[in-house]
Amino acid sequence: GAGVSQSPRYKVAKRGQDVALRCDPISGHVSLFWYQQALGQGPEFLTYFQNEAQLDKSGLPSDRFFAERPEGSVSTLKIQRTQQEDSAVYLCASSLMWDTQYFGPGTRLTVL
Amino acid sequence: GQQVMQIPQYQHVQEGEDFTTYCNSSTTLSNIQWYKQRPGGHPVFLIQLVKSGEVKKQKRLTFQFGEAKKNSSLHITATQTTDVGTYFCEDYGGSQGNLIFGKGTKLSVKP
């Protein structure tokens, strides 16, 4: 595709629900990153994939957060038992390797 | 842990004035990437700085990496209303290092 796409663009969840956020990186990009951006803050790193391998998940805030990229292309970030503090924009970025990161439009998650 | 600090948090300028945002770290930065995020948008890559003392220019934008690789700056000459947005720096450490964004500098430009 022309760029990184993410779906859904907006998600409203009731506290305690599970959500799944999808990222379609640029075709051929090896590296894929997930970030969480709270209102008025900079993006905070969550996790990184190189192809299908999750090489760094040190930024995941709790064990309720899980990410996968089983075939080395599309990635899914799953949040179980959502809490209000999970409300944020979730950004996905991809890069060829370790160069320019191209960000998707993000998914705005609101937990009520 | 390591923090990447950006100052100022906000900057209001008159169109035509210059603007500078600074990115500082207490530890040595790996590589610096600069991004611009428009209101409601996503970060858009501007530049990557790798070498100590490096200076790169993009039209009215000048990017510098400090000699000790502990700070970086972005300078915009003669701001325009299209420059409005939040500018972020990121310590981009590669597969062995950090991926840490600063909190950003929000620029507003009065026509």
PDB file of C-alpha atoms in Angstrom:
ATOM      1  CA  GLY A   1       0.000   0.000   0.000  1.00  0.00           C
ATOM      2  CA  ALA A   2       0.897   3.649  -0.176  1.00  0.00           C
ATOM      3  CA  GLY A   3       1.396   4.034   3.551  1.00  0.00           C
ATOM      4  CA  VAL A   4       0.809   2.498   6.959  1.00  0.00           C
ATOM      5  CA  SER A   5      -2.850   1.912   7.664  1.00  0.00           C
ATOM      6  CA  GLN A   6      -4.513   1.243  10.982  1.00  0.00           C
ATOM      7  CA  SER A   7      -7.987   0.078  11.899  1.00  0.00           C
ATOM      8  CA  PRO A   8     -10.253   0.935  13.442  1.00  0.00           C
ATOM      9  CA  ARG A   9      -9.513   4.664  13.487  1.00  0.00           C
ATOM     10  CA  TYR A  10     -11.692   5.095  16.564  1.00  0.00           C
ATOM     11  CA  LYS A  11     -12.685   2.579  19.203  1.00  0.00           C
ATOM     12  CA  VAL A  12     -14.903   3.058  22.225  1.00  0.00           C
ATOM     13  CA  ALA A  13     -14.833   0.257  24.761  1.00  0.00           C
ATOM     14  CA  LYS A  14     -16.475  -0.300  28.090  1.00  0.00           C
ATOM     15  CA  ARG A  15     -14.109  -0.916  30.939  1.00  0.00           C
ATOM     16  CA  GLY A  16     -13.294  -4.597  31.100  1.00  0.00           C
ATOM     17  CA  GLN A  17     -13.775  -5.291  27.391  1.00  0.00           C
ATOM     18  CA  ASP A  18     -11.038  -6.693  25.191  1.00  0.00           C
ATOM     19  CA  VAL A  19      -9.962  -4.754  22.096  1.00  0.00           C
ATOM     20  CA  ALA A  20      -7.833  -5.583  19.051  1.00  0.00           C
ATOM     21  CA  LEU A  21      -6.084  -2.920  17.018  1.00  0.00           C
ATOM     22  CA  ARG A  22      -4.739  -3.690  13.570  1.00  0.00           C
ATOM     23  CA  CYS A  23      -1.737  -2.309  11.714  1.00  0.00           C
ATOM     24  CA  ASP A  24      -0.939  -2.821   8.035  1.00  0.00           C
ATOM     25  CA  PRO A  25       2.656  -1.708   7.460  1.00  0.00           C
ATOM     26  CA  ILE A  26       4.186  -0.612   4.194  1.00  0.00           C
ATOM     27  CA  SER A  27       4.797  -3.672   2.034  1.00  0.00           C
ATOM     28  CA  GLY A  28       8.312  -5.001   2.442  1.00  0.00           C
ATOM     29  CA  HIS A  29       9.071  -3.146   5.666  1.00  0.00           C
ATOM     30  CA  VAL A  30      10.927  -5.370   8.067  1.00  0.00           C
ATOM     31  CA  SER A  31      10.537  -3.314  11.230  1.00  0.00           C
ATOM     32  CA  LEU A  32       7.228  -2.566  12.913  1.00  0.00           C
ATOM     33  CA  PHE A  33       6.708  -0.490  16.036  1.00  0.00           C
ATOM     34  CA  TRP A  34       3.789   0.212  18.345  1.00  0.00           C
ATOM     35  CA  TYR A  35       3.563   3.410  20.374  1.00  0.00           C
ATOM     36  CA  GLN A  36       1.009   4.808  22.827  1.00  0.00           C
ATOM     37  CA  GLN A  37       0.375   8.550  22.759  1.00  0.00           C
ATOM     38  CA  ALA A  38      -1.587  10.205  25.524  1.00  0.00           C
ATOM     39  CA  LEU A  39      -3.134  13.604  24.915  1.00  0.00           C
ATOM     40  CA  GLY A  40      -0.510  16.334  24.845  1.00  0.00           C
ATOM     41  CA  GLN A  41       2.372  13.899  25.228  1.00  0.00           C
ATOM     42  CA  GLY A  42       4.967  12.367  22.970  1.00  0.00           C
ATOM     43  CA  PRO A  43       4.579   8.808  21.706  1.00  0.00           C
ATOM     44  CA  GLU A  44       5.760   6.161  24.163  1.00  0.00           C
ATOM     45  CA  PHE A  45       7.332   2.994  22.842  1.00  0.00           C
ATOM     46  CA  LEU A  46       5.418  -0.219  23.448  1.00  0.00           C
ATOM     47  CA  THR A  47       6.966  -2.958  21.352  1.00  0.00           C
ATOM     48  CA  TYR A  48       9.045  -3.715  18.253  1.00  0.00           C
ATOM     49  CA  PHE A  49       9.006  -6.501  15.654  1.00  0.00           C
ATOM     50  CA  GLN A  50      11.592  -7.498  13.130  1.00  0.00           C
ATOM     51  CA  ASN A  51       9.627  -9.564  10.649  1.00  0.00           C
ATOM     52  CA  GLU A  52       7.587 -11.947  12.807  1.00  0.00           C
ATOM     53  CA  ALA A  53       9.948 -11.835  15.772  1.00  0.00           C
ATOM     54  CA  GLN A  54       9.028  -9.601  18.697  1.00  0.00           C
ATOM     55  CA  LEU A  55      12.476  -8.366  19.689  1.00  0.00           C
ATOM     56  CA  ASP A  56      11.496  -5.850  22.321  1.00  0.00           C
ATOM     57  CA  LYS A  57       8.327  -5.657  24.379  1.00  0.00           C
ATOM     58  CA  SER A  58       9.785  -3.700  27.266  1.00  0.00           C
ATOM     59  CA  GLY A  59       7.333  -0.832  26.812  1.00  0.00           C
ATOM     60  CA  LEU A  60       4.142  -2.849  27.223  1.00  0.00           C
ATOM     61  CA  PRO A  61       2.604  -1.403  30.413  1.00  0.00           C
ATOM     62  CA  SER A  62       1.100  -4.624  31.758  1.00  0.00           C
ATOM     63  CA  ASP A  63       0.406  -8.226  30.911  1.00  0.00           C
ATOM     64  CA  ARG A  64      -2.989  -7.120  29.629  1.00  0.00           C
ATOM     65  CA  PHE A  65      -1.191  -5.859  26.513  1.00  0.00           C
ATOM     66  CA  PHE A  66      -0.191  -8.355  23.852  1.00  0.00           C
ATOM     67  CA  ALA A  67       1.094  -7.859  20.319  1.00  0.00           C
ATOM     68  CA  GLU A  68       1.714 -10.236  17.466  1.00  0.00           C
ATOM     69  CA  ARG A  69       2.871 -10.233  13.864  1.00  0.00           C
ATOM     70  CA  PRO A  70       2.563 -13.895  12.911  1.00  0.00           C
ATOM     71  CA  GLU A  71       3.480 -13.680   9.223  1.00  0.00           C
ATOM     72  CA  GLY A  72       5.813 -10.720   9.401  1.00  0.00           C
ATOM     73  CA  SER A  73       3.419  -8.235   7.864  1.00  0.00           C
ATOM     74  CA  VAL A  74       0.119  -7.282   9.559  1.00  0.00           C
ATOM     75  CA  SER A  75       0.333  -6.758  13.304  1.00  0.00           C
ATOM     76  CA  THR A  76      -2.329  -6.762  15.993  1.00  0.00           C
ATOM     77  CA  LEU A  77      -2.141  -5.091  19.376  1.00  0.00           C
ATOM     78  CA  LYS A  78      -4.568  -6.636  21.819  1.00  0.00           C
ATOM     79  CA  ILE A  79      -5.583  -5.125  25.129  1.00  0.00           C
ATOM     80  CA  GLN A  80      -7.452  -7.334  27.548  1.00  0.00           C
ATOM     81  CA  ARG A  81      -9.783  -6.100  30.285  1.00  0.00           C
ATOM     82  CA  THR A  82      -9.393  -2.474  29.225  1.00  0.00           C
ATOM     83  CA  GLN A  83      -9.037   0.183  31.911  1.00  0.00           C
ATOM     84  CA  GLN A  84      -9.664   3.918  31.701  1.00  0.00           C
ATOM     85  CA  GLU A  85      -5.944   4.630  31.797  1.00  0.00           C
ATOM     86  CA  ASP A  86      -5.615   2.712  28.519  1.00  0.00           C
ATOM     87  CA  SER A  87      -7.406   5.557  26.723  1.00  0.00           C
ATOM     88  CA  ALA A  88      -4.923   6.990  24.249  1.00  0.00           C
ATOM     89  CA  VAL A  89      -3.978   7.031  20.589  1.00  0.00           C
ATOM     90  CA  TYR A  90      -2.149   3.869  19.546  1.00  0.00           C
ATOM     91  CA  LEU A  91       0.304   4.518  16.748  1.00  0.00           C
ATOM     92  CA  CYS A  92       1.922   1.953  14.514  1.00  0.00           C
ATOM     93  CA  ALA A  93       5.049   2.714  12.506  1.00  0.00           C
ATOM     94  CA  SER A  94       7.063   0.687  10.030  1.00  0.00           C
ATOM     95  CA  SER A  95      10.487   1.069   8.511  1.00  0.00           C
ATOM     96  CA  LEU A  96      12.571  -0.764   5.983  1.00  0.00           C
ATOM     97  CA  MET A  97      15.020  -1.710   8.686  1.00  0.00           C
ATOM     98  CA  TRP A  98      16.332   0.928  11.111  1.00  0.00           C
ATOM     99  CA  ASP A  99      15.810   4.074   9.124  1.00  0.00           C
ATOM    100  CA  THR A 100      12.849   6.376   8.547  1.00  0.00           C
ATOM    101  CA  GLN A 101       9.793   5.405  10.570  1.00  0.00           C
ATOM    102  CA  TYR A 102       6.520   5.887   8.713  1.00  0.00           C
ATOM    103  CA  PHE A 103       3.610   6.323  11.071  1.00  0.00           C
ATOM    104  CA  GLY A 104       0.039   5.281  10.513  1.00  0.00           C
ATOM    105  CA  PRO A 105      -2.909   7.552  11.376  1.00  0.00           C
ATOM    106  CA  GLY A 106      -3.389   5.871  14.732  1.00  0.00           C
ATOM    107  CA  THR A 107      -6.326   4.332  16.546  1.00  0.00           C
ATOM    108  CA  ARG A 108      -7.957   6.521  19.174  1.00  0.00           C
ATOM    109  CA  LEU A 109      -9.120   4.275  22.005  1.00  0.00           C
ATOM    110  CA  THR A 110     -11.579   5.609  24.550  1.00  0.00           C
ATOM    111  CA  VAL A 111     -12.404   3.420  27.533  1.00  0.00           C
ATOM    112  CA  LEU A 112     -15.565   4.392  29.378  1.00  0.00           C
TER     113      LEU A 112
ATOM    114  CA  GLY B   1      15.691   5.623  33.302  1.00  0.00           C
ATOM    115  CA  GLN B   2      16.792   7.819  30.468  1.00  0.00           C
ATOM    116  CA  GLN B   3      14.664  10.828  29.673  1.00  0.00           C
ATOM    117  CA  VAL B   4      14.669  13.003  26.601  1.00  0.00           C
ATOM    118  CA  MET B   5      13.702  16.527  27.513  1.00  0.00           C
ATOM    119  CA  GLN B   6      12.410  19.102  25.076  1.00  0.00           C
ATOM    120  CA  ILE B   7      12.132  22.817  25.635  1.00  0.00           C
ATOM    121  CA  PRO B   8      10.155  24.925  25.391  1.00  0.00           C
ATOM    122  CA  GLN B   9       6.856  23.092  25.804  1.00  0.00           C
ATOM    123  CA  TYR B  10       5.001  25.832  23.888  1.00  0.00           C
ATOM    124  CA  GLN B  11       6.123  28.615  21.587  1.00  0.00           C
ATOM    125  CA  HIS B  12       3.934  31.330  20.136  1.00  0.00           C
ATOM    126  CA  VAL B  13       5.497  33.404  17.381  1.00  0.00           C
ATOM    127  CA  GLN B  14       4.467  36.034  14.901  1.00  0.00           C
ATOM    128  CA  GLU B  15       4.683  34.904  11.301  1.00  0.00           C
ATOM    129  CA  GLY B  16       8.140  35.684  10.002  1.00  0.00           C
ATOM    130  CA  GLU B  17       9.880  35.253  13.362  1.00  0.00           C
ATOM    131  CA  ASP B  18      12.366  32.458  13.943  1.00  0.00           C
ATOM    132  CA  PHE B  19      11.724  29.421  16.148  1.00  0.00           C
ATOM    133  CA  THR B  20      14.011  26.962  17.913  1.00  0.00           C
ATOM    134  CA  THR B  21      13.268  23.817  19.900  1.00  0.00           C
ATOM    135  CA  TYR B  22      15.888  21.991  21.945  1.00  0.00           C
ATOM    136  CA  CYS B  23      16.210  18.333  22.814  1.00  0.00           C
ATOM    137  CA  ASN B  24      18.438  17.343  25.755  1.00  0.00           C
ATOM    138  CA  SER B  25      19.455  14.134  27.445  1.00  0.00           C
ATOM    139  CA  SER B  26      21.531  13.334  30.523  1.00  0.00           C
ATOM    140  CA  THR B  27      22.980  10.342  28.698  1.00  0.00           C
ATOM    141  CA  THR B  28      24.502  10.024  25.259  1.00  0.00           C
ATOM    142  CA  LEU B  29      21.931   9.917  22.522  1.00  0.00           C
ATOM    143  CA  SER B  30      22.155   7.198  19.885  1.00  0.00           C
ATOM    144  CA  ASN B  31      20.666   8.783  16.780  1.00  0.00           C
ATOM    145  CA  ILE B  32      18.188  11.630  16.772  1.00  0.00           C
ATOM    146  CA  GLN B  33      15.103  11.695  14.644  1.00  0.00           C
ATOM    147  CA  TRP B  34      12.880  14.759  14.376  1.00  0.00           C
ATOM    148  CA  TYR B  35       9.152  14.607  13.616  1.00  0.00           C
ATOM    149  CA  LYS B  36       6.346  17.075  13.017  1.00  0.00           C
ATOM    150  CA  GLN B  37       2.804  16.298  14.131  1.00  0.00           C
ATOM    151  CA  ARG B  38      -0.028  18.499  12.967  1.00  0.00           C
ATOM    152  CA  PRO B  39      -3.105  18.820  15.207  1.00  0.00           C
ATOM    153  CA  GLY B  40      -5.127  15.622  14.875  1.00  0.00           C
ATOM    154  CA  GLY B  41      -2.440  14.019  12.740  1.00  0.00           C
ATOM    155  CA  HIS B  42       0.345  11.536  13.167  1.00  0.00           C
ATOM    156  CA  PRO B  43       4.099  12.102  13.459  1.00  0.00           C
ATOM    157  CA  VAL B  44       5.775  12.737  10.109  1.00  0.00           C
ATOM    158  CA  PHE B  45       9.495  12.094   9.800  1.00  0.00           C
ATOM    159  CA  LEU B  46      11.646  15.148   9.108  1.00  0.00           C
ATOM    160  CA  ILE B  47      15.291  14.128   9.509  1.00  0.00           C
ATOM    161  CA  GLN B  48      17.722  11.734  11.150  1.00  0.00           C
ATOM    162  CA  LEU B  49      21.012  12.887  12.702  1.00  0.00           C
ATOM    163  CA  VAL B  50      23.695  10.317  13.359  1.00  0.00           C
ATOM    164  CA  LYS B  51      27.093  11.938  13.749  1.00  0.00           C
ATOM    165  CA  SER B  52      28.434  14.135  16.504  1.00  0.00           C
ATOM    166  CA  GLY B  53      28.267  17.792  15.460  1.00  0.00           C
ATOM    167  CA  GLU B  54      26.159  17.020  12.408  1.00  0.00           C
ATOM    168  CA  VAL B  55      24.199  19.866  10.803  1.00  0.00           C
ATOM    169  CA  LYS B  56      21.520  19.295   8.183  1.00  0.00           C
ATOM    170  CA  LYS B  57      19.304  21.786   6.400  1.00  0.00           C
ATOM    171  CA  GLN B  58      15.927  21.446   4.748  1.00  0.00           C
ATOM    172  CA  LYS B  59      14.887  24.752   3.214  1.00  0.00           C
ATOM    173  CA  ARG B  60      14.040  26.943   6.250  1.00  0.00           C
ATOM    174  CA  LEU B  61      14.742  24.154   8.763  1.00  0.00           C
ATOM    175  CA  THR B  62      18.186  23.600  10.298  1.00  0.00           C
ATOM    176  CA  PHE B  63      18.909  20.574  12.465  1.00  0.00           C
ATOM    177  CA  GLN B  64      21.958  20.206  14.700  1.00  0.00           C
ATOM    178  CA  PHE B  65      23.392  17.364  16.757  1.00  0.00           C
ATOM    179  CA  GLY B  66      25.617  18.373  19.654  1.00  0.00           C
ATOM    180  CA  GLU B  67      29.299  17.527  19.757  1.00  0.00           C
ATOM    181  CA  ALA B  68      28.803  15.324  22.809  1.00  0.00           C
ATOM    182  CA  LYS B  69      25.638  13.772  21.343  1.00  0.00           C
ATOM    183  CA  LYS B  70      23.651  14.872  24.388  1.00  0.00           C
ATOM    184  CA  ASN B  71      21.554  17.511  22.702  1.00  0.00           C
ATOM    185  CA  SER B  72      19.990  18.472  19.419  1.00  0.00           C
ATOM    186  CA  SER B  73      18.096  21.437  18.053  1.00  0.00           C
ATOM    187  CA  LEU B  74      15.665  22.311  15.307  1.00  0.00           C
ATOM    188  CA  HIS B  75      15.613  25.897  14.065  1.00  0.00           C
ATOM    189  CA  ILE B  76      13.017  27.316  11.699  1.00  0.00           C
ATOM    190  CA  THR B  77      13.823  30.584   9.963  1.00  0.00           C
ATOM    191  CA  ALA B  78      11.003  32.991   9.124  1.00  0.00           C
ATOM    192  CA  THR B  79       8.113  30.865  10.328  1.00  0.00           C
ATOM    193  CA  GLN B  80       4.989  30.463   8.247  1.00  0.00           C
ATOM    194  CA  THR B  81       1.488  29.453   9.290  1.00  0.00           C
ATOM    195  CA  THR B  82       2.101  26.070   7.654  1.00  0.00           C
ATOM    196  CA  ASP B  83       4.776  25.394  10.302  1.00  0.00           C
ATOM    197  CA  VAL B  84       2.113  25.068  13.003  1.00  0.00           C
ATOM    198  CA  GLY B  85       2.254  21.762  14.858  1.00  0.00           C
ATOM    199  CA  THR B  86       4.156  19.898  17.528  1.00  0.00           C
ATOM    200  CA  TYR B  87       7.788  19.051  16.903  1.00  0.00           C
ATOM    201  CA  PHE B  88       9.192  15.943  18.554  1.00  0.00           C
ATOM    202  CA  CYS B  89      12.672  14.566  18.850  1.00  0.00           C
ATOM    203  CA  GLU B  90      13.296  10.853  19.347  1.00  0.00           C
ATOM    204  CA  ASP B  91      16.360   9.072  20.624  1.00  0.00           C
ATOM    205  CA  TYR B  92      16.454   6.321  18.009  1.00  0.00           C
ATOM    206  CA  GLY B  93      18.715   3.664  19.355  1.00  0.00           C
ATOM    207  CA  GLY B  94      18.270   0.848  16.883  1.00  0.00           C
ATOM    208  CA  SER B  95      17.644  -2.756  17.810  1.00  0.00           C
ATOM    209  CA  GLN B  96      20.038  -2.551  20.763  1.00  0.00           C
ATOM    210  CA  GLY B  97      18.925   0.703  22.243  1.00  0.00           C
ATOM    211  CA  ASN B  98      16.229   3.104  23.174  1.00  0.00           C
ATOM    212  CA  LEU B  99      13.269   4.480  21.325  1.00  0.00           C
ATOM    213  CA  ILE B 100      12.387   7.491  23.433  1.00  0.00           C
ATOM    214  CA  PHE B 101      10.414  10.526  22.339  1.00  0.00           C
ATOM    215  CA  GLY B 102      10.576  13.922  23.951  1.00  0.00           C
ATOM    216  CA  LYS B 103       7.304  15.508  25.037  1.00  0.00           C
ATOM    217  CA  GLY B 104       7.390  17.862  22.085  1.00  0.00           C
ATOM    218  CA  THR B 105       7.283  21.601  21.471  1.00  0.00           C
ATOM    219  CA  LYS B 106       3.971  22.945  20.299  1.00  0.00           C
ATOM    220  CA  LEU B 107       4.407  25.805  17.846  1.00  0.00           C
ATOM    221  CA  SER B 108       1.680  28.281  17.047  1.00  0.00           C
ATOM    222  CA  VAL B 109       2.169  30.987  14.432  1.00  0.00           C
ATOM    223  CA  LYS B 110       0.129  34.166  14.388  1.00  0.00           C
ATOM    224  CA  PRO B 111      -0.421  35.549  10.874  1.00  0.00           C
TER     225      PRO B 111
END
